[in-house]
Amino acid sequence: MARRLVLKPTSHFGTFTVRLFADSGTGFTHHFVLPQQGAQRWVPSLGLWGAGAGVAVALLMSATPLFKNDVLVKVPALGWYWEDNTPASDKPF
């Protein structure tokens, strides 16, 4: 039995309708409400998780020369840390 999920926006701000249909055409409807207060509760948590993920990516990718030259060197206050000041005569390649 194949099912499909249909999302339909409603006229109310922050709500939408989810309707799950079976092949027979009958289905059930459930209304989800995302009020502004509910969304504001998640903003600090999502911001911290996003910042943590960004720091983790920067830490893990800092050894990659392409990421280092394209992203980390261009950070305004911290770019000096990743600049390569090694003379050309000391580089093996």
PDB file of C-alpha atoms in Angstrom:
ATOM      1  CA  MET A   1       0.000   0.000   0.000  1.00  0.00           C
ATOM      2  CA  ALA A   2       1.669   3.203  -1.151  1.00  0.00           C
ATOM      3  CA  ARG A   3       1.173   6.360   0.847  1.00  0.00           C
ATOM      4  CA  ARG A   4       1.896   9.948   0.078  1.00  0.00           C
ATOM      5  CA  LEU A   5       2.273  12.953   2.324  1.00  0.00           C
ATOM      6  CA  VAL A   6       0.617  16.226   1.354  1.00  0.00           C
ATOM      7  CA  LEU A   7       1.466  19.529   3.078  1.00  0.00           C
ATOM      8  CA  LYS A   8      -1.033  22.328   2.607  1.00  0.00           C
ATOM      9  CA  PRO A   9      -0.556  25.809   4.098  1.00  0.00           C
ATOM     10  CA  THR A  10      -3.521  27.305   5.937  1.00  0.00           C
ATOM     11  CA  SER A  11      -4.605  30.898   6.319  1.00  0.00           C
ATOM     12  CA  HIS A  12      -3.308  31.085   9.911  1.00  0.00           C
ATOM     13  CA  PHE A  13       0.256  32.240  10.531  1.00  0.00           C
ATOM     14  CA  GLY A  14       2.546  29.443  11.624  1.00  0.00           C
ATOM     15  CA  THR A  15       0.226  26.522  10.903  1.00  0.00           C
ATOM     16  CA  PHE A  16       0.068  23.926   8.201  1.00  0.00           C
ATOM     17  CA  THR A  17      -1.961  20.829   7.523  1.00  0.00           C
ATOM     18  CA  VAL A  18      -0.488  17.395   6.996  1.00  0.00           C
ATOM     19  CA  ARG A  19      -2.681  14.875   5.269  1.00  0.00           C
ATOM     20  CA  LEU A  20      -1.626  11.265   4.821  1.00  0.00           C
ATOM     21  CA  PHE A  21      -3.457   9.463   2.035  1.00  0.00           C
ATOM     22  CA  ALA A  22      -3.602   5.767   1.330  1.00  0.00           C
ATOM     23  CA  ASP A  23      -4.310   4.371  -2.137  1.00  0.00           C
ATOM     24  CA  SER A  24      -7.992   4.189  -1.352  1.00  0.00           C
ATOM     25  CA  GLY A  25      -8.200   7.969  -1.054  1.00  0.00           C
ATOM     26  CA  THR A  26      -9.200   8.026   2.585  1.00  0.00           C
ATOM     27  CA  GLY A  27      -6.850   9.629   5.022  1.00  0.00           C
ATOM     28  CA  PHE A  28      -6.564  11.573   8.201  1.00  0.00           C
ATOM     29  CA  THR A  29      -5.689  15.212   8.758  1.00  0.00           C
ATOM     30  CA  HIS A  30      -3.587  16.622  11.576  1.00  0.00           C
ATOM     31  CA  HIS A  31      -2.944  20.322  12.181  1.00  0.00           C
ATOM     32  CA  PHE A  32       0.452  21.400  13.464  1.00  0.00           C
ATOM     33  CA  VAL A  33       0.797  24.803  15.088  1.00  0.00           C
ATOM     34  CA  LEU A  34       4.142  26.578  15.432  1.00  0.00           C
ATOM     35  CA  PRO A  35       3.393  29.777  17.336  1.00  0.00           C
ATOM     36  CA  GLN A  36       5.976  32.526  17.561  1.00  0.00           C
ATOM     37  CA  GLN A  37       6.705  31.752  21.224  1.00  0.00           C
ATOM     38  CA  GLY A  38       7.451  28.130  20.365  1.00  0.00           C
ATOM     39  CA  ALA A  39       9.864  29.187  17.638  1.00  0.00           C
ATOM     40  CA  GLN A  40      11.595  31.664  19.933  1.00  0.00           C
ATOM     41  CA  ARG A  41      12.294  28.869  22.413  1.00  0.00           C
ATOM     42  CA  TRP A  42      14.366  27.007  19.822  1.00  0.00           C
ATOM     43  CA  VAL A  43      16.418  29.937  18.498  1.00  0.00           C
ATOM     44  CA  PRO A  44      19.107  29.985  21.254  1.00  0.00           C
ATOM     45  CA  SER A  45      19.551  26.218  21.171  1.00  0.00           C
ATOM     46  CA  LEU A  46      19.774  26.070  17.378  1.00  0.00           C
ATOM     47  CA  GLY A  47      22.196  28.995  17.398  1.00  0.00           C
ATOM     48  CA  LEU A  48      24.528  27.254  19.848  1.00  0.00           C
ATOM     49  CA  TRP A  49      24.391  23.981  17.917  1.00  0.00           C
ATOM     50  CA  GLY A  50      25.081  25.831  14.662  1.00  0.00           C
ATOM     51  CA  ALA A  51      28.040  27.714  16.162  1.00  0.00           C
ATOM     52  CA  GLY A  52      29.407  24.476  17.610  1.00  0.00           C
ATOM     53  CA  ALA A  53      29.082  22.745  14.261  1.00  0.00           C
ATOM     54  CA  GLY A  54      30.849  25.644  12.536  1.00  0.00           C
ATOM     55  CA  VAL A  55      33.729  25.527  15.014  1.00  0.00           C
ATOM     56  CA  ALA A  56      33.999  21.751  14.598  1.00  0.00           C
ATOM     57  CA  VAL A  57      34.143  22.063  10.804  1.00  0.00           C
ATOM     58  CA  ALA A  58      36.771  24.798  11.056  1.00  0.00           C
ATOM     59  CA  LEU A  59      38.853  22.690  13.434  1.00  0.00           C
ATOM     60  CA  LEU A  60      38.630  19.520  11.344  1.00  0.00           C
ATOM     61  CA  MET A  61      39.236  21.284   8.037  1.00  0.00           C
ATOM     62  CA  SER A  62      42.048  23.569   9.256  1.00  0.00           C
ATOM     63  CA  ALA A  63      44.700  21.120   8.016  1.00  0.00           C
ATOM     64  CA  THR A  64      43.335  21.269   4.460  1.00  0.00           C
ATOM     65  CA  PRO A  65      45.264  23.927   2.474  1.00  0.00           C
ATOM     66  CA  LEU A  66      42.299  24.867   0.283  1.00  0.00           C
ATOM     67  CA  PHE A  67      40.022  25.517   3.289  1.00  0.00           C
ATOM     68  CA  LYS A  68      42.809  27.288   5.148  1.00  0.00           C
ATOM     69  CA  ASN A  69      43.593  29.674   2.286  1.00  0.00           C
ATOM     70  CA  ASP A  70      40.009  30.290   1.182  1.00  0.00           C
ATOM     71  CA  VAL A  71      38.284  30.584   4.551  1.00  0.00           C
ATOM     72  CA  LEU A  72      40.478  30.732   7.634  1.00  0.00           C
ATOM     73  CA  VAL A  73      43.021  33.282   6.381  1.00  0.00           C
ATOM     74  CA  LYS A  74      40.154  35.648   5.522  1.00  0.00           C
ATOM     75  CA  VAL A  75      38.688  35.709   9.069  1.00  0.00           C
ATOM     76  CA  PRO A  76      39.054  39.382  10.081  1.00  0.00           C
ATOM     77  CA  ALA A  77      40.521  39.131  13.594  1.00  0.00           C
ATOM     78  CA  LEU A  78      42.145  35.683  13.475  1.00  0.00           C
ATOM     79  CA  GLY A  79      43.411  35.337   9.914  1.00  0.00           C
ATOM     80  CA  TRP A  80      47.015  36.115  10.884  1.00  0.00           C
ATOM     81  CA  TYR A  81      47.207  32.810  12.780  1.00  0.00           C
ATOM     82  CA  TRP A  82      46.767  30.709   9.625  1.00  0.00           C
ATOM     83  CA  GLU A  83      48.947  32.778   7.272  1.00  0.00           C
ATOM     84  CA  ASP A  84      51.895  30.848   5.858  1.00  0.00           C
ATOM     85  CA  ASN A  85      55.092  32.828   6.502  1.00  0.00           C
ATOM     86  CA  THR A  86      57.451  30.016   5.510  1.00  0.00           C
ATOM     87  CA  PRO A  87      60.012  31.162   2.904  1.00  0.00           C
ATOM     88  CA  ALA A  88      59.691  29.545  -0.510  1.00  0.00           C
ATOM     89  CA  SER A  89      63.158  28.021  -0.170  1.00  0.00           C
ATOM     90  CA  ASP A  90      62.055  25.999   2.880  1.00  0.00           C
ATOM     91  CA  LYS A  91      58.961  24.486   1.223  1.00  0.00           C
ATOM     92  CA  PRO A  92      59.498  21.009  -0.192  1.00  0.00           C
ATOM     93  CA  PHE A  93      57.083  21.394  -3.116  1.00  0.00           C
TER      94      PHE A  93
END
